[in-house]
Coordinates of C-alpha atoms in Angstrom, one line a residue:
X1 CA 0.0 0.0 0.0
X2 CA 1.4 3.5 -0.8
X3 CA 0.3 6.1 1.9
X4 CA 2.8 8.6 0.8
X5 CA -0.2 11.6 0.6
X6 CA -0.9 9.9 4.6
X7 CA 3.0 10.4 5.8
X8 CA 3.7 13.8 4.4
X9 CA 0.1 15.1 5.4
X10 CA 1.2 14.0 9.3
X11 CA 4.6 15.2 9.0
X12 CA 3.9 18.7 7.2
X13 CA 1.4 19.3 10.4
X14 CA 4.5 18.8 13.0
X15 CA 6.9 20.5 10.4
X16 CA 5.6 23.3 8.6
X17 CA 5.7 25.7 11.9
X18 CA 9.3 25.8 11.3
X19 CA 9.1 26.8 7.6
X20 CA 8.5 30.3 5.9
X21 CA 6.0 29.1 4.1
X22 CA 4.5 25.9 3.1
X23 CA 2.1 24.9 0.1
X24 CA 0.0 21.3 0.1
X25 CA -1.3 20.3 -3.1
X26 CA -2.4 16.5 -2.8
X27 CA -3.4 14.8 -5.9
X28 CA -5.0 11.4 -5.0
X29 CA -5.3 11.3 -9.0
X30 CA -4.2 9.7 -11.1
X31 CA -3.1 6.3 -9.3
X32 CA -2.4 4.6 -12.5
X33 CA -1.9 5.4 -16.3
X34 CA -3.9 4.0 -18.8
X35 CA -0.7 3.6 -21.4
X36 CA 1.5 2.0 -18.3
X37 CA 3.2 -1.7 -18.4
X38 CA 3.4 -1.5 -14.9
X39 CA 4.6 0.6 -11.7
X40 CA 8.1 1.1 -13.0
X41 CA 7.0 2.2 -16.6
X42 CA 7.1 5.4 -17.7
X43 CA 5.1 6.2 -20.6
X44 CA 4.4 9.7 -22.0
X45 CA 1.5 10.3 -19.7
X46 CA 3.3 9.7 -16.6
X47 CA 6.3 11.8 -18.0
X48 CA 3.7 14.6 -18.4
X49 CA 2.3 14.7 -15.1
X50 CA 5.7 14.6 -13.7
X51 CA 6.9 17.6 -16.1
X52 CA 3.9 19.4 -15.0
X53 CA 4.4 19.2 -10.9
X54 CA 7.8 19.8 -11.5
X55 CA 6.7 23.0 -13.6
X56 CA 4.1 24.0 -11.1
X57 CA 6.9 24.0 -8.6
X58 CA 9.2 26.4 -10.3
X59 CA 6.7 28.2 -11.0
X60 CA 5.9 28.7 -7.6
X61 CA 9.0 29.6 -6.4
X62 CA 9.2 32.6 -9.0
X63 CA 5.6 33.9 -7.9
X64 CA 7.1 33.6 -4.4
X65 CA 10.3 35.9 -5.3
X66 CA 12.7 32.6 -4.0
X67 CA 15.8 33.4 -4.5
X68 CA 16.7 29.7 -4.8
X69 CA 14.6 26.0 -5.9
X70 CA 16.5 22.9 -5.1
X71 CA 14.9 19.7 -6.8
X72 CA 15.3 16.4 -5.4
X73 CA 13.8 13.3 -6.0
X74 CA 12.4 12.1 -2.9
X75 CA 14.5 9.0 -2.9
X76 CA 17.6 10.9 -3.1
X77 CA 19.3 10.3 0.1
X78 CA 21.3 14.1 1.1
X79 CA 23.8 12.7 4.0
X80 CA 26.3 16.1 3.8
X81 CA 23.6 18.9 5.9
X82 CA 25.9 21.4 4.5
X83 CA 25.1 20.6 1.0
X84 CA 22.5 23.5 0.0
X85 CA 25.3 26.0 1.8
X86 CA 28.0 24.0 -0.6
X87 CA 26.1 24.8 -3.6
X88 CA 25.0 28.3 -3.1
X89 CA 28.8 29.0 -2.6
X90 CA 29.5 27.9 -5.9
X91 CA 27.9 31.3 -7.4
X92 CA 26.2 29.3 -10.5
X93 CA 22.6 29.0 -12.0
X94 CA 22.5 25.7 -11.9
X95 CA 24.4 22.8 -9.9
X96 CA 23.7 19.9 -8.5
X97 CA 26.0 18.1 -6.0
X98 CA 27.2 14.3 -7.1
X99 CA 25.4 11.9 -5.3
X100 CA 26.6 8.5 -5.2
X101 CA 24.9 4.7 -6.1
X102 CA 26.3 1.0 -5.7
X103 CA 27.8 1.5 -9.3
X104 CA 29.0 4.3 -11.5
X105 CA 25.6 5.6 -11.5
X106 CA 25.0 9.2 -10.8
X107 CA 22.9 12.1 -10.9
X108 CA 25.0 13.4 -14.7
X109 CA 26.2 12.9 -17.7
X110 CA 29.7 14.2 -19.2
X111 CA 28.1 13.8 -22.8
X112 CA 25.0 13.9 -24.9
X113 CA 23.9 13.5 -28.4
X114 CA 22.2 15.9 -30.6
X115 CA 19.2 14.4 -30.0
X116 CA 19.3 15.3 -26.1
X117 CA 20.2 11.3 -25.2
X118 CA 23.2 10.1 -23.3
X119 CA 26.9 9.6 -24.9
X120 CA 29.5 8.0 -23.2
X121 CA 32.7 9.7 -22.7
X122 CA 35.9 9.4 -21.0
X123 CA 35.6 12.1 -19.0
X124 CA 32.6 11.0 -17.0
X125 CA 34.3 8.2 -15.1
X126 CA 37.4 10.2 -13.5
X127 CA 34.8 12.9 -11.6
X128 CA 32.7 9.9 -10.2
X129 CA 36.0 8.1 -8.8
X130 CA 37.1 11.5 -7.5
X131 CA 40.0 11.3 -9.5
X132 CA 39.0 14.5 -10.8
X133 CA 37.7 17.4 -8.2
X134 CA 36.2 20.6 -8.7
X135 CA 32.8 22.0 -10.1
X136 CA 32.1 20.6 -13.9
X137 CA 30.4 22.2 -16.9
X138 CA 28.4 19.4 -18.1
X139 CA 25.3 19.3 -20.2
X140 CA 22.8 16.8 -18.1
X141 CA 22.1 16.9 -14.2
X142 CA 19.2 15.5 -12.7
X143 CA 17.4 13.9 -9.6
X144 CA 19.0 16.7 -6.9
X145 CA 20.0 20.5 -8.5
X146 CA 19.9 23.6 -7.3
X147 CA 19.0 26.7 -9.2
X148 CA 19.1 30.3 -8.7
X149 CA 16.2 31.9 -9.6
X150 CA 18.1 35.5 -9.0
X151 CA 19.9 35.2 -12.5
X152 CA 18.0 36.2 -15.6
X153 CA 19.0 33.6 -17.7
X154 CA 17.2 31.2 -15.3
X155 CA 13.3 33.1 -16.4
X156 CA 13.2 31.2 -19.4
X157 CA 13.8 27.7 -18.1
X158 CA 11.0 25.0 -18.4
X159 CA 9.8 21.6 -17.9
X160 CA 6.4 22.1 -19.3
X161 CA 5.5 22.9 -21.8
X162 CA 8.2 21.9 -23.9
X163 CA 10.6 24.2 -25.7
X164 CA 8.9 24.9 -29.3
X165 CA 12.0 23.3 -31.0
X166 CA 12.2 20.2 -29.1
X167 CA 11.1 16.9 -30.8
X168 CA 12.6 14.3 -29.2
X169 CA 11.6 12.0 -26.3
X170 CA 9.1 13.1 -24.0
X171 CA 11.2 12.6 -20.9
X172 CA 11.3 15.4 -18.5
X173 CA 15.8 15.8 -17.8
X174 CA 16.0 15.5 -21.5
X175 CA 13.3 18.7 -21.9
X176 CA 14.8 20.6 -19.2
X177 CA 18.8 20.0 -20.7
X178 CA 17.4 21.1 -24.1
X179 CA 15.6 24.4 -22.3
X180 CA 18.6 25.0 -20.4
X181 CA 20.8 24.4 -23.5
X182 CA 18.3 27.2 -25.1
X183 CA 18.5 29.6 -22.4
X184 CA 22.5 29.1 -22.5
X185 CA 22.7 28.2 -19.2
X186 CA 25.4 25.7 -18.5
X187 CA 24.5 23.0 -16.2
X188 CA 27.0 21.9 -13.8
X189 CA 28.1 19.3 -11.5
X190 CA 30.1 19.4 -8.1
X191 CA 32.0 16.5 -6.2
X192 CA 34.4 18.7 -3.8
X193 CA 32.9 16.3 -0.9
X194 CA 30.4 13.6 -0.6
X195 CA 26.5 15.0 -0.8
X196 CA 24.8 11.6 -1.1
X197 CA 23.3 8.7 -2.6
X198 CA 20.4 7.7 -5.1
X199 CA 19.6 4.4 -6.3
X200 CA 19.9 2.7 -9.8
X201 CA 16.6 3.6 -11.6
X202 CA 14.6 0.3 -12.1
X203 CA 14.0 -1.8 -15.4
X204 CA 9.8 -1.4 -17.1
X205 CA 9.7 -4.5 -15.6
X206 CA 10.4 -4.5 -12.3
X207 CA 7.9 -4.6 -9.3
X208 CA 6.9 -2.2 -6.5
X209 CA 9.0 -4.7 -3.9
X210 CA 11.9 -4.6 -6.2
X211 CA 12.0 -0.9 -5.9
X212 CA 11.2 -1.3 -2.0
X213 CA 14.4 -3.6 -1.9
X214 CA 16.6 -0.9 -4.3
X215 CA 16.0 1.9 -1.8
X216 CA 17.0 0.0 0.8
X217 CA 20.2 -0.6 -0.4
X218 CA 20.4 2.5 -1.5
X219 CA 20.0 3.3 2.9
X220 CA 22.4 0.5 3.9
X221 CA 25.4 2.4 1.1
X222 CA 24.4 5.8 2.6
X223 CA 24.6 4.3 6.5
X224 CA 28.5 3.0 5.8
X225 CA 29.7 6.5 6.9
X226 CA 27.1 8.4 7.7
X227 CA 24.4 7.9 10.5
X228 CA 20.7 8.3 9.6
X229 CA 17.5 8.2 11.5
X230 CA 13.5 8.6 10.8
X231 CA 12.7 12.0 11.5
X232 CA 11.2 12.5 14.8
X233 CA 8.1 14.2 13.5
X234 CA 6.6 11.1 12.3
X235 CA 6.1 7.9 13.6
X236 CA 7.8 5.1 11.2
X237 CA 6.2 1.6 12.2
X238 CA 9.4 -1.0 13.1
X239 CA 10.3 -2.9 10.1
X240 CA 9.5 -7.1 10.8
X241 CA 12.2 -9.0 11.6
X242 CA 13.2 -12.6 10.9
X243 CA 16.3 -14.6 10.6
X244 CA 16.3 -16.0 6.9
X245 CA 15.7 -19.8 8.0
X246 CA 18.6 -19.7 10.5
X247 CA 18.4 -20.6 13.3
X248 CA 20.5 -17.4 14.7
X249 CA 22.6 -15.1 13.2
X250 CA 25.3 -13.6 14.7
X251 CA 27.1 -10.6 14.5
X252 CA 30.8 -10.0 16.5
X253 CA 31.7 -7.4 17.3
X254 CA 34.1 -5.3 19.5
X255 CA 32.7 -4.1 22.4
X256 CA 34.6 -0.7 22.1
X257 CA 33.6 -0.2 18.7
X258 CA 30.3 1.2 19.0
X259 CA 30.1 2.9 15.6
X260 CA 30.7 -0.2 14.1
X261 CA 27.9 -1.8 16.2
X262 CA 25.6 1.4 15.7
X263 CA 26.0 1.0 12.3
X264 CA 25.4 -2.8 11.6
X265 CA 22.5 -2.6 13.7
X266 CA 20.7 -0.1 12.2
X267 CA 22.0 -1.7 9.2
X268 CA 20.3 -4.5 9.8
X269 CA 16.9 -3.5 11.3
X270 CA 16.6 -1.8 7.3
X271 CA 17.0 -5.3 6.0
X272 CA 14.6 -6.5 8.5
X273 CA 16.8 -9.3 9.8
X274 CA 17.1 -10.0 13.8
X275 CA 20.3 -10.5 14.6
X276 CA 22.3 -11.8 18.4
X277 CA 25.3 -9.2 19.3
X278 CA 28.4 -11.7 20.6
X279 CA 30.9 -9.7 22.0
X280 CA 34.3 -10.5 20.3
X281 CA 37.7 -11.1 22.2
X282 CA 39.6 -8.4 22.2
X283 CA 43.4 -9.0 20.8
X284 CA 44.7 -5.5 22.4
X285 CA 43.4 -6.9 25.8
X286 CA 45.0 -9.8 25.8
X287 CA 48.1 -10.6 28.0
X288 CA 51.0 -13.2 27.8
X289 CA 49.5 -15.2 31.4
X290 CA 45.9 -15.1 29.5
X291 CA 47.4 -16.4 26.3
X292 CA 49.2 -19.3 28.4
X293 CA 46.2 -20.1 30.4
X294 CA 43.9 -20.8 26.9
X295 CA 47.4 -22.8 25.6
X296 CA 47.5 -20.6 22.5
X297 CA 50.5 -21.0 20.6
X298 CA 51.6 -20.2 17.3
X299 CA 51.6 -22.9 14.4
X300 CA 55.2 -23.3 14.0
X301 CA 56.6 -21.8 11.1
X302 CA 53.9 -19.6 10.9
X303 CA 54.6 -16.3 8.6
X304 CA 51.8 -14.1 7.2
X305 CA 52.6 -14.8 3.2
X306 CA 52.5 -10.7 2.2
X307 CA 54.6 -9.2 5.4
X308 CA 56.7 -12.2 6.5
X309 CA 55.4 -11.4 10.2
X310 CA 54.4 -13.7 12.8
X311 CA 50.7 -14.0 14.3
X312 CA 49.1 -10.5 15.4
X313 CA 47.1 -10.7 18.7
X314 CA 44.4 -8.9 17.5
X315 CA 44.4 -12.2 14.7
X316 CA 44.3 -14.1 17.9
X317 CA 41.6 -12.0 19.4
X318 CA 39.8 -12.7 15.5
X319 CA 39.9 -16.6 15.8
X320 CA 39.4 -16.4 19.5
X321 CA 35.9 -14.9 18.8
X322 CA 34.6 -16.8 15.8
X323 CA 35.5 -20.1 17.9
X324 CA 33.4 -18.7 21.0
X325 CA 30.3 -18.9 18.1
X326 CA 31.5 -22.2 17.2
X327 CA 31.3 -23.6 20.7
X328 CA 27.6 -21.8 21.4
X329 CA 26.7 -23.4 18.1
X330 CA 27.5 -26.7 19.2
X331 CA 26.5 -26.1 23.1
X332 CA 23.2 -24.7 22.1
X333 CA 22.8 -27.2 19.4
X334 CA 21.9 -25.0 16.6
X335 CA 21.8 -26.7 13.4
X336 CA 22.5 -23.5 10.8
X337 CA 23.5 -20.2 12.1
X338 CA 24.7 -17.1 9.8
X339 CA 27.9 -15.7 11.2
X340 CA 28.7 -11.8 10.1
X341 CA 31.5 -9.7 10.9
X342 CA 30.9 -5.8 11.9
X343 CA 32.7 -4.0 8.6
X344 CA 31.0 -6.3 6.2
X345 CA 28.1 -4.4 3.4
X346 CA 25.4 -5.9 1.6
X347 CA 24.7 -6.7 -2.2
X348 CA 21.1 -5.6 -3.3
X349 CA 18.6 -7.7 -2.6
X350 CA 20.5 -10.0 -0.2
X351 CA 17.8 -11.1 2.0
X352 CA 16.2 -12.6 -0.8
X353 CA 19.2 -14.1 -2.4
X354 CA 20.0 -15.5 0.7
X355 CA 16.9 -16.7 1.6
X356 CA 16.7 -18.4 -2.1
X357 CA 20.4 -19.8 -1.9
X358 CA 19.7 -21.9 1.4
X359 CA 16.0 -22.9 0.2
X360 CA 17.7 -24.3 -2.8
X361 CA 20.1 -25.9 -0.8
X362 CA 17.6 -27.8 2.0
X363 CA 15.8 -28.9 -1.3
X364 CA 19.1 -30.4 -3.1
X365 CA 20.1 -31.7 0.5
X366 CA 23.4 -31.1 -0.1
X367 CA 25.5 -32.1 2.6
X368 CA 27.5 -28.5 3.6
X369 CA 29.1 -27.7 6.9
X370 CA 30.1 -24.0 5.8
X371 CA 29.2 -21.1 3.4
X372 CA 31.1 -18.2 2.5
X373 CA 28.5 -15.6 2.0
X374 CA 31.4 -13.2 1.3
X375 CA 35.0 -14.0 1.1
X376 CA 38.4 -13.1 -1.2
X377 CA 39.1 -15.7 -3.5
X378 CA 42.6 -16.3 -3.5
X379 CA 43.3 -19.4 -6.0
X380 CA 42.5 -17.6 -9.1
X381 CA 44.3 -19.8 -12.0
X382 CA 41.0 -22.0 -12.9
X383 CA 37.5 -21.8 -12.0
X384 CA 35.4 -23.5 -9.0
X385 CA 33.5 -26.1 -9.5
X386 CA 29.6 -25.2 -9.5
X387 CA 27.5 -26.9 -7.1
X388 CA 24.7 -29.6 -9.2
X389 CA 20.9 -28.8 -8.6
X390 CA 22.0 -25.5 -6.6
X391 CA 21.7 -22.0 -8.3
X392 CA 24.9 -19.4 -7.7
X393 CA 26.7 -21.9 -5.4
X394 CA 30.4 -22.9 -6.0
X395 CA 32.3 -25.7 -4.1
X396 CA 35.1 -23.1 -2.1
X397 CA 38.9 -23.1 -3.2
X398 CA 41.4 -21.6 -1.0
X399 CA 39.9 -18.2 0.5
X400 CA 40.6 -15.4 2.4
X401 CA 38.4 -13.4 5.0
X402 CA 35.6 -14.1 7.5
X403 CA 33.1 -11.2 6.6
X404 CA 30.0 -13.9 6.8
X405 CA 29.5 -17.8 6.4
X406 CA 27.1 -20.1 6.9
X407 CA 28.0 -23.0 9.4
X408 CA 26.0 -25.9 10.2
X409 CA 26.2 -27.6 13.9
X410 CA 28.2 -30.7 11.9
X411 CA 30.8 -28.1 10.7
X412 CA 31.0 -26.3 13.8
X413 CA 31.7 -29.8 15.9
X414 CA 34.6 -30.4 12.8
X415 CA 36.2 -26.7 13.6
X416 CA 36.5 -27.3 17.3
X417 CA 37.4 -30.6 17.0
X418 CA 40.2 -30.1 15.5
X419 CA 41.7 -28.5 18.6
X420 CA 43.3 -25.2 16.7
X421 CA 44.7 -23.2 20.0
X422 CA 48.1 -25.2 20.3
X423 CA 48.7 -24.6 16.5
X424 CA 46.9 -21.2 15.7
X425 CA 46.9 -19.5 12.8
X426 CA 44.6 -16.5 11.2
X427 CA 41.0 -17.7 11.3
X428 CA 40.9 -17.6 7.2
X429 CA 43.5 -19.3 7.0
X430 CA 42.7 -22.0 9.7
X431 CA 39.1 -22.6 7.7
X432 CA 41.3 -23.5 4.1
X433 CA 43.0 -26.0 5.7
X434 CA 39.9 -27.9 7.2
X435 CA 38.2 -27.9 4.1
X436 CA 41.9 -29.2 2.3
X437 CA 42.3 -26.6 -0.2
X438 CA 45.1 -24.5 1.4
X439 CA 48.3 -24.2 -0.4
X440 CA 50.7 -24.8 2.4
X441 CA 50.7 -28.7 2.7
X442 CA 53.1 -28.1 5.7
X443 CA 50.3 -26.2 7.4
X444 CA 47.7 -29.0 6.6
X445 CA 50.0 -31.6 7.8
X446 CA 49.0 -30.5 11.5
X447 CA 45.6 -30.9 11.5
X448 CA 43.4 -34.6 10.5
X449 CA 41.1 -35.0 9.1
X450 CA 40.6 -31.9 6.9
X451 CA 37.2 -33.2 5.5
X452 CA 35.2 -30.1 5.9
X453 CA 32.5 -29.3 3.3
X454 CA 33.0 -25.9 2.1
X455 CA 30.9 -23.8 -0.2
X456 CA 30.7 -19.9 -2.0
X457 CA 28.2 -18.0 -2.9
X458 CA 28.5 -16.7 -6.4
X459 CA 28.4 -13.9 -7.3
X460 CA 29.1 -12.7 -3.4
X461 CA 26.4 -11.4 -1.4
X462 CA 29.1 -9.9 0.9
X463 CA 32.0 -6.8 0.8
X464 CA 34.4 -5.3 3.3
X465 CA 33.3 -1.5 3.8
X466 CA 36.6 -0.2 3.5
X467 CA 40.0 -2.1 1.8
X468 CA 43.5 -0.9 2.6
X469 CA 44.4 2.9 1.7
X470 CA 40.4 3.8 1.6
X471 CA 38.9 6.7 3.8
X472 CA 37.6 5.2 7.0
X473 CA 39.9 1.7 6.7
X474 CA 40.9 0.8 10.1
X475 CA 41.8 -3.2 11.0
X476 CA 41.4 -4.3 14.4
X477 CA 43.6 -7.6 13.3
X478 CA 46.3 -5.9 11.6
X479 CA 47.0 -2.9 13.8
X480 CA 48.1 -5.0 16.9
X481 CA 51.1 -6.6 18.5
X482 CA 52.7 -9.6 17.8
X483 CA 51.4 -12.6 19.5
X484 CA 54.4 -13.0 21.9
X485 CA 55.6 -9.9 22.5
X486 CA 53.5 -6.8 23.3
X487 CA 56.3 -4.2 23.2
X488 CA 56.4 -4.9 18.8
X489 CA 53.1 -3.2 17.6
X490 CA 52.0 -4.0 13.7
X491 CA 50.3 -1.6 11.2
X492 CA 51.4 -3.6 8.4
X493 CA 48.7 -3.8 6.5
X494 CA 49.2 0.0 5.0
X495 CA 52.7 -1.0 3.6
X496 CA 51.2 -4.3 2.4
X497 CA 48.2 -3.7 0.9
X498 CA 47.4 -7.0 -1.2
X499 CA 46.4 -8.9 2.0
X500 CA 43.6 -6.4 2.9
X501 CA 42.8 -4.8 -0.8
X502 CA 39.9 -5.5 -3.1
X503 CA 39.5 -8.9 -5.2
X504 CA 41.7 -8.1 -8.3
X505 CA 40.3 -9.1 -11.6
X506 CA 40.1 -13.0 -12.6
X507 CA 41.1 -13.6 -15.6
X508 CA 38.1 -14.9 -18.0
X509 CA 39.4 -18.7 -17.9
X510 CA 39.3 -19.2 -14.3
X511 CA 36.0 -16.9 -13.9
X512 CA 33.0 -19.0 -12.2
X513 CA 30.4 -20.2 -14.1
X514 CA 26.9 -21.1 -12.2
X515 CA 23.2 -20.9 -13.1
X516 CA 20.9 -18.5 -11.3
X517 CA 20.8 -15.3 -11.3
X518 CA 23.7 -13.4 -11.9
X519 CA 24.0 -10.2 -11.3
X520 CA 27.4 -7.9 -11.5
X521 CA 28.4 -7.0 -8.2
X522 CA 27.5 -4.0 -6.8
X523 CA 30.6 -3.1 -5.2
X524 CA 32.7 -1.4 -7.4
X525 CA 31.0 -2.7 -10.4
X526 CA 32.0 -1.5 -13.5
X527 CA 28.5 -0.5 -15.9
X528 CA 27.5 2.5 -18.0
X529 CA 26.1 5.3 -15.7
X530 CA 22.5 4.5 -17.5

């Protein structure tokens, strides 16, 4: 049920006291078109009605002598609260700040044909990597602008009715580019800092829920770095929460890192999923006498392969809490649990894909003790072998990272079992060798059996928030001491950066191949900006 008209009726009656002025025009009419496929088509009857509100609203403005009219779509997310100051400081007609998507999707285009419609150019990508900073002349912005209604040239601007000498689609950025173009006013587009977020615009197709699911990724990108809550003026009914199938899912975390727990939380409660807080072991807490008490010692030999270094305690403090889960798994008697680190985010639609991925699995009764949900792949030379009668499921090769598996009670009982705290090693490197696929046979050599049943998702539901060298990367595991003496402190992930750093590119003969559905990752996915 949409009761948009509803929500902004009750929050414009606690709200509008601390406006200038406010004007309500509710239009229960039309609910549909007649030309429509569905919800997410736009024919030339919805594009219209749109061009005509948005028309009415400019028009407004001038009548009421503003010196300024920002647009923005109402699911544009604006995280910076300094952006209308930001833009007004830019002294132009018209700018809109960059808002950011799970792709190379913006709010602009760097080039256009004659015909008004988008043309791909090579400057386009360098300004929404930031590789490029500044304000840019460029003839399409849309979603979120601001225009100043103070300049002359802005009088003749339109959405509706189109400019006489316009004839080709009936869309409304592509009428108001072309009046703009006519007016000679140059549109422009601003990414000196980060503004905030809109989502991927949806196929003809698509459904109502699929948009439902798009926002909220859209919210659980924006909530990475920036903290957002329900305005207070209008009571937002709790979203229901489940737990996918599992019996539990878990999320460890820190107990000093609140923001990381803040975040995941709130996080989580978007993607309606109820989820147990475990607090995680501490490596910075732990002494020598505490490490001797647990008999924790290193596997001998042991050298991380990028630094040469020897165990970290905060890698002690890692495999310390994933095994606490292990042993409540197996104590509680749980028979699937989902495990998730705190610094982990979310491909669209992962609830679902989740949910579909296990379903699929119960029905093939496939005989798993553990899922990577999200993971680096690190044996890259040939593909993984895809999992019979089970859509986007690979059987794991030798992996790194513990951002979020699946783990049955068998696989727990195999993990503890195999009695890891006399022979410790990192956690992601411990799990390889159970399932036989590590690369190091003198590392397998200390543990029998190593008859674990590992699978991947594929493509990954799962990402790190940050990777080495980004804005915001901080790791609790690398930035420690080492695990025997606390007077040697490690940060060496920063001058080693391959350990920590995004999946590089697998080359097309070892890429996996599955059946499902596919879709590119969101992360850092390369794809047109339309």
């Amino acid at each position: 049920m949409d009761n948009t008209t509803a929500m902004l009726r009750e929050w414009l009656k606690a709200a509008q006291s601390r406006y200038h002025y406010v004007e309500w025009r509710p239009m229960e009419e039309p609910r549909s078109y007649t030309d429509e496929w569905g919800p997410k088509h736009w024919p030339p009857s919805r594009f219209n009605h749109l061009m005509k509100l948005r028309q009415a609203a400019l028009k407004a403005a001038r009548e009421r002598w503003a010196d300024y009219i920002l647009f923005a779509d109402s699911d544009n997310l604006l995280t910076n609260p300094r952006v209308l100051d930001l833009m007004m400081a830019e002294n132009l007609t018209l700018v809109a700040p960059m808002l950011e998507s799970r792709s190379l999707y913006s709010n602009f285009w760097c080039g256009i044909t004659p015909q008004g419609y988008y043309k791909r150019t090579p400057d386009y990508q360098p300004i929404r990597e930031w590789k490029r900073l500044g304000c840019f002349a460029v003839p399409m912005v849309h979603s979120t602008f601001l225009l100043d209604l103070r300049r002359s040239s802005s009088r003749s601007l339109a959405f509706y009715p189109p400019h006489p000498d316009y004839s080709w689609a009936f869309d409304d950025i592509m009428v108001f580019a072309f009046s703009a173009r006519q007016a000679d006013v140059q549109m422009h587009v601003c990414n000196r800092e980060h503004y905030g977020f809109l989502p991927i615009p949806l196929k003809a197709h698509q459904s109502v829920e699929d948009e439902e699911e798009s926002f909220t990724h859209t919210v659980t990108e924006a909530l990475i770095d920036h903290s957002l809550k329900p305005t207070e003026l209008l009571f937002v009914p709790p979203k229901l929460q489940d737990t996918m199938g599992f019996n539990e899912i878990f999320l460890i975390n820190l107990k000093r890192r609140t923001d990381r727990r803040e975040r995941m939380l709130n996080t989580l409660e978007a993607l309606g999923l109820e989820v147990t807080v475990t607090e995680a072991v501490d490596g910075k807490a732990l002494n020598s006498s505490q490490l001797k008490a647990l008999g924790i010692e290193m596997m001998p030999d042991y050298k991380d392969p990028y630094s040469g270094r020897v165990l970290t305690r905060g890698e002690i403090g890692c495999f310390l809490s994933h095994h606490a889960t292990w042993i409540e798994v197996v104590e509680r008697r749980l028979q699937r649990v989902l495990v998730l680190e705190d610094d982990v985010r979310f491909e669209p639609r992962f609830k679902r894909r989740m949910q579909t991925i296990m379903e699929d699995v119960e029905k093939a009764q496939l005989n798993w003790d553990l899922i990577y949900v999200g993971r680096k792949r690190m044996q890259v030379a040939q593909p993984e072998v895809s999992v019979e009668g089970v859509d986007n499921l690979v059987e794991a090769d030798y992996s790194y990272w513990t951002l979020g598996y699946a783990l049955s009670l068998q696989g727990a009982r195999k993990l503890l079992s195999a009695q890891p705290f006399g022979k410790m090693l990192p956690v992601d490197e411990f799990l390889p060798i159970m399932f036989n696929k590590h690369p190091n046979t003198a590392y397998m050599s200390h543990f029998e059996p190593r008859d674990l049943r590992a699978f991947s998702v594929e493509p990954l539901l799962l990402y790190p928030t940050h990777y080495t060298g980004e804005p915001g990367y901080f790791s609790d595991t690398e930035t420690s001491t080492i695990w025997d003496d606390e007077s040697i402190s490690t940060d060496w992930d920063r001058k080693h950066p391959p350990k920590t750093a995004q999946q590089g590119r697998i080359r097309p003969i070892a890429q996996n191949s599955v059946t499902g559905d596919t879709p590119p990752p969101a992360v850092r996915a390369s794809r047109d900006e339309l």
